[in-house]
Short mmCIF file of C-alpha atoms and ligand atoms in Angstrom, two decimals:
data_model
loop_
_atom_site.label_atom_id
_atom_site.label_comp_id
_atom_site.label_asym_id
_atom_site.label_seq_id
_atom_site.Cartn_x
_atom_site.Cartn_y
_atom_site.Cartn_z
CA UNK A 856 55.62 136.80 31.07
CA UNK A 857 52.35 138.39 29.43
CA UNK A 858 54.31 138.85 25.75
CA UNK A 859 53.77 135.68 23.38
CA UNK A 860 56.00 132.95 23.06
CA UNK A 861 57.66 131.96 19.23
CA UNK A 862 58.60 128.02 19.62
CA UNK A 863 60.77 126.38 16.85
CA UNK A 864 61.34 122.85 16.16
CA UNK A 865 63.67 121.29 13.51
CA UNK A 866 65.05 118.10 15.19
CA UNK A 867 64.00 115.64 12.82
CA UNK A 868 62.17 116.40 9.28
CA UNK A 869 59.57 118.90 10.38
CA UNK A 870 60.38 122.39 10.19
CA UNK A 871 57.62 124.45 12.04
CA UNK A 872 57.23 127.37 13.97
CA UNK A 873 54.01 128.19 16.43
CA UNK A 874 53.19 131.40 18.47
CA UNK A 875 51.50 130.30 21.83
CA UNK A 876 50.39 133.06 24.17
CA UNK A 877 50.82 133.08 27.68
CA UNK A 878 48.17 131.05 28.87
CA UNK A 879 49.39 128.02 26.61
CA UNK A 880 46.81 129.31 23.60
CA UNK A 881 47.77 128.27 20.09
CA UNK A 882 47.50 131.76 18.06
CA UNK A 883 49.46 129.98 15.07
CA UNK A 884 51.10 127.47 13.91
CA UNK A 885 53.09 126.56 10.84
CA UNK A 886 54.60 122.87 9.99
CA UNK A 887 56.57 122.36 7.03
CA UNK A 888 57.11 118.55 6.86
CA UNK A 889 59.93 117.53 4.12
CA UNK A 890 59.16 115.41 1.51
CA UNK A 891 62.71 115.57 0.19
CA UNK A 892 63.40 112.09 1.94
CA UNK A 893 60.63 110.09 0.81
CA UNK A 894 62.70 108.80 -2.36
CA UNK A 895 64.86 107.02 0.19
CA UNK A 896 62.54 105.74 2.52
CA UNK A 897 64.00 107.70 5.77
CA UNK A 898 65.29 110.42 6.66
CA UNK A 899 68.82 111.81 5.03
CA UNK A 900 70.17 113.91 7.96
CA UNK A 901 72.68 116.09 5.86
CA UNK A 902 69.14 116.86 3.08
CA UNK A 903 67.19 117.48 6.06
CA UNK A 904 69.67 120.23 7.76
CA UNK A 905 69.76 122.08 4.01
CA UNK A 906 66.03 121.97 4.28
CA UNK A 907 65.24 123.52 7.60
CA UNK A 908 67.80 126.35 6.34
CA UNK A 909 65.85 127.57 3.43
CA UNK A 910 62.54 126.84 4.92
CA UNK A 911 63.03 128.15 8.41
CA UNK A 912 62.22 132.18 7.76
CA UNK A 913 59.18 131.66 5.80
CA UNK A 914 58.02 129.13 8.37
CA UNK A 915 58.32 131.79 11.67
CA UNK A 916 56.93 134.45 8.69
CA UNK A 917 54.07 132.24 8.19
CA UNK A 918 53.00 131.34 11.72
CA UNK A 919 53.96 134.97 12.85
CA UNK A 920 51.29 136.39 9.99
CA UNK A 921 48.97 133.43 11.40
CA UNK A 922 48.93 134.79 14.70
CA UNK A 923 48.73 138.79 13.87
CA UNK A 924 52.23 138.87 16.02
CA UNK A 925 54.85 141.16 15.14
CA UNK A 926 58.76 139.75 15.61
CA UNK A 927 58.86 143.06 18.22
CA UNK A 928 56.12 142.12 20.49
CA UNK A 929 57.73 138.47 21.44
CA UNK A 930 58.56 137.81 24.81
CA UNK A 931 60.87 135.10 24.52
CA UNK A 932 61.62 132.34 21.60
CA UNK A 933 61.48 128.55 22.55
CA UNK A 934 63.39 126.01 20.56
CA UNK A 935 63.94 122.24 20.56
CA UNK A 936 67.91 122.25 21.52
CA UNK A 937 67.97 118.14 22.01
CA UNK A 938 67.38 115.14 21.12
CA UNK A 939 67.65 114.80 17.71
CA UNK A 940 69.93 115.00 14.07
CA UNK A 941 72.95 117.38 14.70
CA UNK A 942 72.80 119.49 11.59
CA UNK A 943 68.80 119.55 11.61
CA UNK A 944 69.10 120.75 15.67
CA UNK A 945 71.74 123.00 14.91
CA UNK A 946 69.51 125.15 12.07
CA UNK A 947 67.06 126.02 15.06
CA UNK A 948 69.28 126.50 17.67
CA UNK A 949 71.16 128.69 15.75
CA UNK A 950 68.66 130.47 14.09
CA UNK A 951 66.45 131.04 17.39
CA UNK A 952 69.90 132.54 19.17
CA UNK A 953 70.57 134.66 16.91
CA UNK A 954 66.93 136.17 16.59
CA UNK A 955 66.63 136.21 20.55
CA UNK A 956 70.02 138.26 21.00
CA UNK A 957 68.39 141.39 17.52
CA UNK A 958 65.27 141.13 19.75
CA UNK A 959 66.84 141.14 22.96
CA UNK A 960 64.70 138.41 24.35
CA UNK A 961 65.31 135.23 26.36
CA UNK A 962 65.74 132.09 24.37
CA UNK A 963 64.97 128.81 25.97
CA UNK A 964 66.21 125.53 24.79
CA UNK A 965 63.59 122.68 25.23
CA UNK A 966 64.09 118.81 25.54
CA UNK A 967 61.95 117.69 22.24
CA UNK A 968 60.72 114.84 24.35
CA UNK A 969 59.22 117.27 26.96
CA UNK A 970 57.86 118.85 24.02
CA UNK A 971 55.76 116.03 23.54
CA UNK A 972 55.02 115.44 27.41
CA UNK A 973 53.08 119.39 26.53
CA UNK A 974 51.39 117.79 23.42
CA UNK A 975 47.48 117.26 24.46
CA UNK A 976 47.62 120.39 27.02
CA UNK A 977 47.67 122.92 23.64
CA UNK A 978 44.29 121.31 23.72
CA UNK A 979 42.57 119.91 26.74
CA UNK A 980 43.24 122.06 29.73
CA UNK A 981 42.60 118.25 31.73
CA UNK A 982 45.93 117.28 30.52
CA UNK A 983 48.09 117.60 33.24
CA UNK A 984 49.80 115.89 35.78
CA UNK A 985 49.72 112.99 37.73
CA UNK A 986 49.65 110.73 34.66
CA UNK A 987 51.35 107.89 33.52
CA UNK A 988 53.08 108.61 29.83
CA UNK A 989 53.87 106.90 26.71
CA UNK A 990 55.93 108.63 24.43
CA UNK A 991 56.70 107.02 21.30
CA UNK A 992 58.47 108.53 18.27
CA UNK A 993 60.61 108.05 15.62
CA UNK A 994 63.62 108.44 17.97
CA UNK A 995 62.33 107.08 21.21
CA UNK A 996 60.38 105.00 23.43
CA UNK A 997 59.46 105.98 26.94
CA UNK A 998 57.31 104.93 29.56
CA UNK A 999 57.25 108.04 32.46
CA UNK A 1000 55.07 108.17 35.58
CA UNK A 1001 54.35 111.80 35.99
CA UNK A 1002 53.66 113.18 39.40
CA UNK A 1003 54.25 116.72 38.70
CA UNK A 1004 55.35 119.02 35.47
CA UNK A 1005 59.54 118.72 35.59
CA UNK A 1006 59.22 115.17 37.42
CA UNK A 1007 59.53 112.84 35.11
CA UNK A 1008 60.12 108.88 36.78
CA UNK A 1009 61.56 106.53 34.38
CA UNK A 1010 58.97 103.43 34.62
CA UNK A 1011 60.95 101.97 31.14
CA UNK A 1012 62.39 102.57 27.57
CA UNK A 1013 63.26 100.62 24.55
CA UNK A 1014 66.37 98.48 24.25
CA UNK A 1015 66.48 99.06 20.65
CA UNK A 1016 64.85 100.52 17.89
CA UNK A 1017 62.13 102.85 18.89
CA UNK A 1018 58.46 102.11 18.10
CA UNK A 1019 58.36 104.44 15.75
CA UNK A 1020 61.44 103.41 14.17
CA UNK A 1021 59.95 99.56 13.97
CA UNK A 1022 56.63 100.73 12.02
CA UNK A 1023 59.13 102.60 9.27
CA UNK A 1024 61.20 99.75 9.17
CA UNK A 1025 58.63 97.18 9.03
CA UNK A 1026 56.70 99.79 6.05
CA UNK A 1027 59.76 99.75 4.28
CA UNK A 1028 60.18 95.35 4.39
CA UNK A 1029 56.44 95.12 3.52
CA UNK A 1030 56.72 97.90 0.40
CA UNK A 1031 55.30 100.90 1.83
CA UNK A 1032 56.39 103.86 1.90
CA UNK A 1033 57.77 106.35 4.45
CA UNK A 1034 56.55 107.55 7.12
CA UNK A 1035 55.55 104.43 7.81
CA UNK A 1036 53.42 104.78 10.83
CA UNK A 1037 50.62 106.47 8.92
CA UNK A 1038 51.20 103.69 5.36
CA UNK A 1039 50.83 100.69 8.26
CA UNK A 1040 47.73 102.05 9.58
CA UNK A 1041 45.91 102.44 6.58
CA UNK A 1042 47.34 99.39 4.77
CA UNK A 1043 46.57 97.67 8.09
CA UNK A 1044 42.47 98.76 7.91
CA UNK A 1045 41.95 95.96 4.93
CA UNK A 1046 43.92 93.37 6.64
CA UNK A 1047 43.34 90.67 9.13
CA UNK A 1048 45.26 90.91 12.65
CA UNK A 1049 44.65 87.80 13.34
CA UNK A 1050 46.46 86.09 10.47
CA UNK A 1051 50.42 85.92 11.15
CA UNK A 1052 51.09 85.52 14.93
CA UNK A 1053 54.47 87.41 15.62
CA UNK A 1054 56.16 87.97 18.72
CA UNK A 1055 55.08 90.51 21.67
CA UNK A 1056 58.98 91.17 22.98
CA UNK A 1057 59.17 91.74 26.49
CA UNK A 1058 55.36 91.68 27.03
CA UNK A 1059 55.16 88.97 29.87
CA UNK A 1060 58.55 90.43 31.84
CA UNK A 1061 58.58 89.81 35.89
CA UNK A 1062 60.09 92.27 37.90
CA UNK A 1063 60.67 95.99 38.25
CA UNK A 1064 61.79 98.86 36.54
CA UNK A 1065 65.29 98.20 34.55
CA UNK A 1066 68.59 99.12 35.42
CA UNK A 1067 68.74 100.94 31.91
CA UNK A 1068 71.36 100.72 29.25
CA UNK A 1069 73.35 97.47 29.38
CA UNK A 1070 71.65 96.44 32.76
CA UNK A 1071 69.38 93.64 32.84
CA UNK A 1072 65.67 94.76 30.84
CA UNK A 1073 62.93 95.37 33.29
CA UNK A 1074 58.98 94.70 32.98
CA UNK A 1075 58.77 97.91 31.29
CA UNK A 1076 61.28 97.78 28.89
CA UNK A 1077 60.61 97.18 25.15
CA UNK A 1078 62.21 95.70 22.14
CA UNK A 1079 61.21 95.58 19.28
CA UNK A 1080 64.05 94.29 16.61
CA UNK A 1081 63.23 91.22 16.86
CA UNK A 1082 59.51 91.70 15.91
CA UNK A 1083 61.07 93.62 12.93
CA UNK A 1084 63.05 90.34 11.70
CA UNK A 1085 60.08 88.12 12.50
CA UNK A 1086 57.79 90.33 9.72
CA UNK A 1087 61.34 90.03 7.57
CA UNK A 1088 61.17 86.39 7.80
CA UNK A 1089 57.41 86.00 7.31
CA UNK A 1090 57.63 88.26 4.21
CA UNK A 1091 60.70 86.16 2.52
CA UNK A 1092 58.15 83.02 3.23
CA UNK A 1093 54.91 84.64 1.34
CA UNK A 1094 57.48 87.23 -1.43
CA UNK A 1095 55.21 85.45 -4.44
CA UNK A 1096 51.86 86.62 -2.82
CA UNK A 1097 53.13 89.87 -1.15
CA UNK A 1098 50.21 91.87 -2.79
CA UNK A 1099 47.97 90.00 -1.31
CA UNK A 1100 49.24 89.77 1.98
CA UNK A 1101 50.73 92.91 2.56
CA UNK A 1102 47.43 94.07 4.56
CA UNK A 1103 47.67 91.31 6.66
CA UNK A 1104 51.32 91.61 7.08
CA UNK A 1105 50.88 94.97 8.48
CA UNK A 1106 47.71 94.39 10.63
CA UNK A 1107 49.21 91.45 12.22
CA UNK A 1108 52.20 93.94 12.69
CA UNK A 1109 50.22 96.37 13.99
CA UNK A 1110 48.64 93.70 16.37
CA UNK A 1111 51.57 92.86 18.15
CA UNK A 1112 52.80 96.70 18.16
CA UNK A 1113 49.67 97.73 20.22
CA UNK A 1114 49.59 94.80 22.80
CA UNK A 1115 52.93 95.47 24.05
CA UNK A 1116 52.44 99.03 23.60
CA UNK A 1117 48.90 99.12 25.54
CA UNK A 1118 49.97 96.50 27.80
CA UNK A 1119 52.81 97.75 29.46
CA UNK A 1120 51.66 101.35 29.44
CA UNK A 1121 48.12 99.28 31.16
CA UNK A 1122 50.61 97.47 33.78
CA UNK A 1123 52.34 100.43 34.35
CA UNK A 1124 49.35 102.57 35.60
CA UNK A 1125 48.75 99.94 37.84
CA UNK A 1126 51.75 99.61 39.54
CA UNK A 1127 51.51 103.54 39.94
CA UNK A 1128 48.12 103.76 40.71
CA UNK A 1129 47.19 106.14 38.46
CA UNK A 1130 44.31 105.55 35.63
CA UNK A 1131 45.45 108.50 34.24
CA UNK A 1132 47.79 108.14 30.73
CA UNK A 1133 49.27 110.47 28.33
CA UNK A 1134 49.82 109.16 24.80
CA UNK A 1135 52.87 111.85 23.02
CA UNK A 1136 54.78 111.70 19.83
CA UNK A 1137 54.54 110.91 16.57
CA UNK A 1138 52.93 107.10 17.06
CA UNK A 1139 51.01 108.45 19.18
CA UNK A 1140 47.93 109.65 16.02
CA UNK A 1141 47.41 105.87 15.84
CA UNK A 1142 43.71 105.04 16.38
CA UNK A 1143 44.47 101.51 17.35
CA UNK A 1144 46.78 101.80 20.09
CA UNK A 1145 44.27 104.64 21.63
CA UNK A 1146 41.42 102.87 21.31
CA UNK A 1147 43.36 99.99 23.09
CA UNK A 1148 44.51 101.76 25.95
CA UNK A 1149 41.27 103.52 26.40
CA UNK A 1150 39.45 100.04 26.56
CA UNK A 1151 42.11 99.26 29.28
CA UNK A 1152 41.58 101.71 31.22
CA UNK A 1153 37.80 102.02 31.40
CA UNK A 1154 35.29 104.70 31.88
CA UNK A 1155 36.77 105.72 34.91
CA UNK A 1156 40.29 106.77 33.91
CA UNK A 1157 41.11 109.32 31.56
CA UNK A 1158 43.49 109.18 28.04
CA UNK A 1159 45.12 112.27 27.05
CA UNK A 1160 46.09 112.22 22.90
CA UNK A 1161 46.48 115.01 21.13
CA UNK A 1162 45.22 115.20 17.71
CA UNK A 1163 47.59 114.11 14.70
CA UNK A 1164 48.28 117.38 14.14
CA UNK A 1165 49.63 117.61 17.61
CA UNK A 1166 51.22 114.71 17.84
CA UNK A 1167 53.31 114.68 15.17
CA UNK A 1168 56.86 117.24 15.79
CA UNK A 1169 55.14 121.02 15.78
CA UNK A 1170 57.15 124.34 17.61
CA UNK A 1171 53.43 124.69 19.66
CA UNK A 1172 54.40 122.05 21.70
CA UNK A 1173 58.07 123.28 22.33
CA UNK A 1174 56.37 126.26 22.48
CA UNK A 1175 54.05 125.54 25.25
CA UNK A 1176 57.85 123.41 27.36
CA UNK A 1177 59.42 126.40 27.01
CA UNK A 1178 56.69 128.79 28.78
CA UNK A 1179 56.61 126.07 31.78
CA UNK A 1180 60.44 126.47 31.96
CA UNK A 1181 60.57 129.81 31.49
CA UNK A 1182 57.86 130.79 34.22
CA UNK A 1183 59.86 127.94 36.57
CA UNK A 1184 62.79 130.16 35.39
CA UNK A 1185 64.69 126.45 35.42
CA UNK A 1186 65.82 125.59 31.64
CA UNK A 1187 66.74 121.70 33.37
CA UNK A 1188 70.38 121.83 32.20
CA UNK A 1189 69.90 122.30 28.50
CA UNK A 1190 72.10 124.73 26.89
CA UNK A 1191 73.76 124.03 23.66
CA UNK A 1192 71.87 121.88 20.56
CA UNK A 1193 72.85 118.19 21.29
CA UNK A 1194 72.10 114.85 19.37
CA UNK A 1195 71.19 112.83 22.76
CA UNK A 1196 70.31 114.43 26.28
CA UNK A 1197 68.11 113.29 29.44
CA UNK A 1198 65.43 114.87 29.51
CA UNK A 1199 65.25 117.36 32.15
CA UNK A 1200 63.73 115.87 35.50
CA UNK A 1201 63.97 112.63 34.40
CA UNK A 1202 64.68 110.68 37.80
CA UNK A 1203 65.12 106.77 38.13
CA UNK A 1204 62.57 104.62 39.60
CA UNK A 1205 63.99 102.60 41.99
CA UNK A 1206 63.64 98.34 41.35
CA UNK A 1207 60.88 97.78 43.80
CA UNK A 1208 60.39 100.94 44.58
CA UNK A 1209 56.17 101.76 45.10
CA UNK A 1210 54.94 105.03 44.17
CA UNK A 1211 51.42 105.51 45.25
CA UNK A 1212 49.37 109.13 44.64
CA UNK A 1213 46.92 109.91 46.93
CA UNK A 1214 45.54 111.92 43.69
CA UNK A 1215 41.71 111.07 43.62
CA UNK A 1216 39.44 111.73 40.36
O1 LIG B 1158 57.30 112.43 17.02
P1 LIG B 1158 57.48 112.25 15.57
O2 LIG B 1158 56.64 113.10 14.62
O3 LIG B 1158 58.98 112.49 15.17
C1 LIG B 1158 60.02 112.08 16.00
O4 LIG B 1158 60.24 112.75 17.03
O5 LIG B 1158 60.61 111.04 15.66
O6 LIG B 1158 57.25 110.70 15.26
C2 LIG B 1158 57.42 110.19 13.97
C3 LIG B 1158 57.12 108.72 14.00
C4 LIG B 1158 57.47 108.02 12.69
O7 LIG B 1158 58.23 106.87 13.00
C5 LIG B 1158 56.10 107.66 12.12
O8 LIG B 1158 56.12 106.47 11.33
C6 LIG B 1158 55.29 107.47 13.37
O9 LIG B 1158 55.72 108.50 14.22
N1 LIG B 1158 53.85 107.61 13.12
C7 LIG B 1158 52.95 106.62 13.32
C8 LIG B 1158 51.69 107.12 12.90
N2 LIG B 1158 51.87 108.41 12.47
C9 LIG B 1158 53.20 108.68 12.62
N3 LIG B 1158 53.09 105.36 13.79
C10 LIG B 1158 51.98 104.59 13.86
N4 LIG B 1158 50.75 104.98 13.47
C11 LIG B 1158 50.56 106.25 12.98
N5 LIG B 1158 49.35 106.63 12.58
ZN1 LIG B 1159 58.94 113.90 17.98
#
């Protein structure tokens, strides 16, 4: 395909719309994130669907006129079809389909967490497979050994809230607002890590991969409700001097956040073999956790991030999915806009089982 690529994402509360070209080149790219949630301190599914509606056409408009594209001279329109909130998916989907059939172009659905996987690579042509990968969003947690684009080895996931999910809930106990990934890390600057000592769930775990779902948790699992009531618990203890401690609260938070974080993605290049990792999603603009894993690893191995801007949900990245599945001509399964879906590729790894690459730096 030589014609640009549109890619739209609304699975969450970004709407945004980015025209990549066929090399993978951001030409533009729009985001539109909704602020029509922060009053309740997370996300209102049914306010977010209304708001992708009446902001989706001057979104594409914008990042169209960004790029100098025309709607005529696309070559194929990209959207995140799944994971995500029903309503909010179903704006895209919809919207995308029906533009791809006036146009008469192909439209490719895209896994949002593949999406992410395609993150650093809109900006750092080194940012490609093998690599060991951490996503970690709002939505999800996944650890993924990546031998190949499309392969995608389950190494571990959450067992319940997502990391994401655990820095907004943990904002929202402490009194800051939403989202609050970015409200922990600043709050988190003027406070003291070393002051509460909660728990690092999971962090020590024996053993292999899990058997996922209700099986037993493996060493590369996560969990991270119980870290969530531990901060609860601390807070009700120190409610008189929460002013005063709320920096501390959310360092020490923080803290515990990036050692499991760092250390299992750490563990997990190790068993692999691979001292290369991939940092995607929306946790992944946090300075601490990168600078973390990047100690871990050394000089030797290399850390793929993108920037914030990057990180956070943006239709370059499903922009940049859907051109590798388009050009693979394989669209993994993915058809219709769905609330939860594998993402494509995604292939167990066995309890025990030892991958080795014979990739060499
Ligand atoms: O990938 P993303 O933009 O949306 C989803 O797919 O969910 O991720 C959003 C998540 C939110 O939970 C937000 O609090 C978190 O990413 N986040 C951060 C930071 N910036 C955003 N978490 C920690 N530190 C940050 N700097
Ligand atoms: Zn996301």
């Amino acid at each position: 395909m030589r014609r640009p690529i549109l890619g739209i994402e609304t699975t969450c509360d970004e709407t945004s719309a980015a025209v990549v070209d066929e090399h993978g080149t951001i030409l533009g790219l729009v985001i539109h994130s909704q602020d029509v949630h922060r009053v309740y301190g997370g996300v209102v599914p049914e306010l977010a669907a209304r708001d992708h509606l009446r902001r989706i056409e001057p979104v594409v408009e914008a990042a169209l006129g960004e790029a100098g594209v025309g709607r005529g001279d696309l070559g194929a329109i990209a959207v995140a079809a799944a994971p995500g909130l029903i309503g909010a998916l179903l704006v895209g989907v919809t919207w995308s389909r029906a533009a791809a059939l006036a146009l008469g172009i192909s439209c490719v659905p895209v896994h949002h967490m593949e999406g992410h996987l395609f993150g650093p690579v809109l900006e750092d042509p080194h940012a490609v497979p093998p690599f060991v990968a951490l996503l970690v969003s709002g939505g999800h947690t996944l650890l993924l050994w990546v031998p190949e684009w499309g392969r995608y080895h389950l190494l571990g996931e959450t067992r319940d809230d997502a990391a994401g999910e655990a820095f907004d809930k943990v904002a929202r106990i402490v009194g800051l607002s939403y989202p609050g990934g970015p409200a922990i890390e600043r709050a988190a600057a003027q406070g003291d890590p070393g002051r509460y000592r909660f728990p690092r769930p999971l962090l020590k775990k024996k053993g292999g991969t899990g058997s996922g779902g209700g099986g037993r948790a493996g060493a590369f699992d996560f969990s991270f409700s119980g870290l969530k009531t531990a901060v609860a618990r601390t807070v009700a203890e120190v409610e008189a001097r929460l002013e005063a401690e709320r920096p501390h609260l959310a360092a020490s938070f923080q803290e515990a956040v990036v050692d499991v974080l760092a250390g299992k993605t750490l563990a997990a290049a190790e068993a692999v073999g691979c001292d290369r990792v991939l940092l995607g999603g929306g946790v992944a603009a946090n300075r601490a956790l990168k600078a973390r894993i990047r100690e871990g690893i050394g000089s030797g191995g290399r850390l793929f991030a993108a920037s914030p801007r990057l990180s956070m949900d943006n239709g370059a990245m499903i922009a940049r999915a859907g051109l590798y599945r388009l050009q693979h001509a394989d669209f993994g399964g993915l058809a219709e806009a769905a609330a939860s879906a594998p993402i494509p590729g995604i292939l167990a790894y066995e309890r025990g089982e030892k991958i080795t690459t014979t990739f060499k730096r």
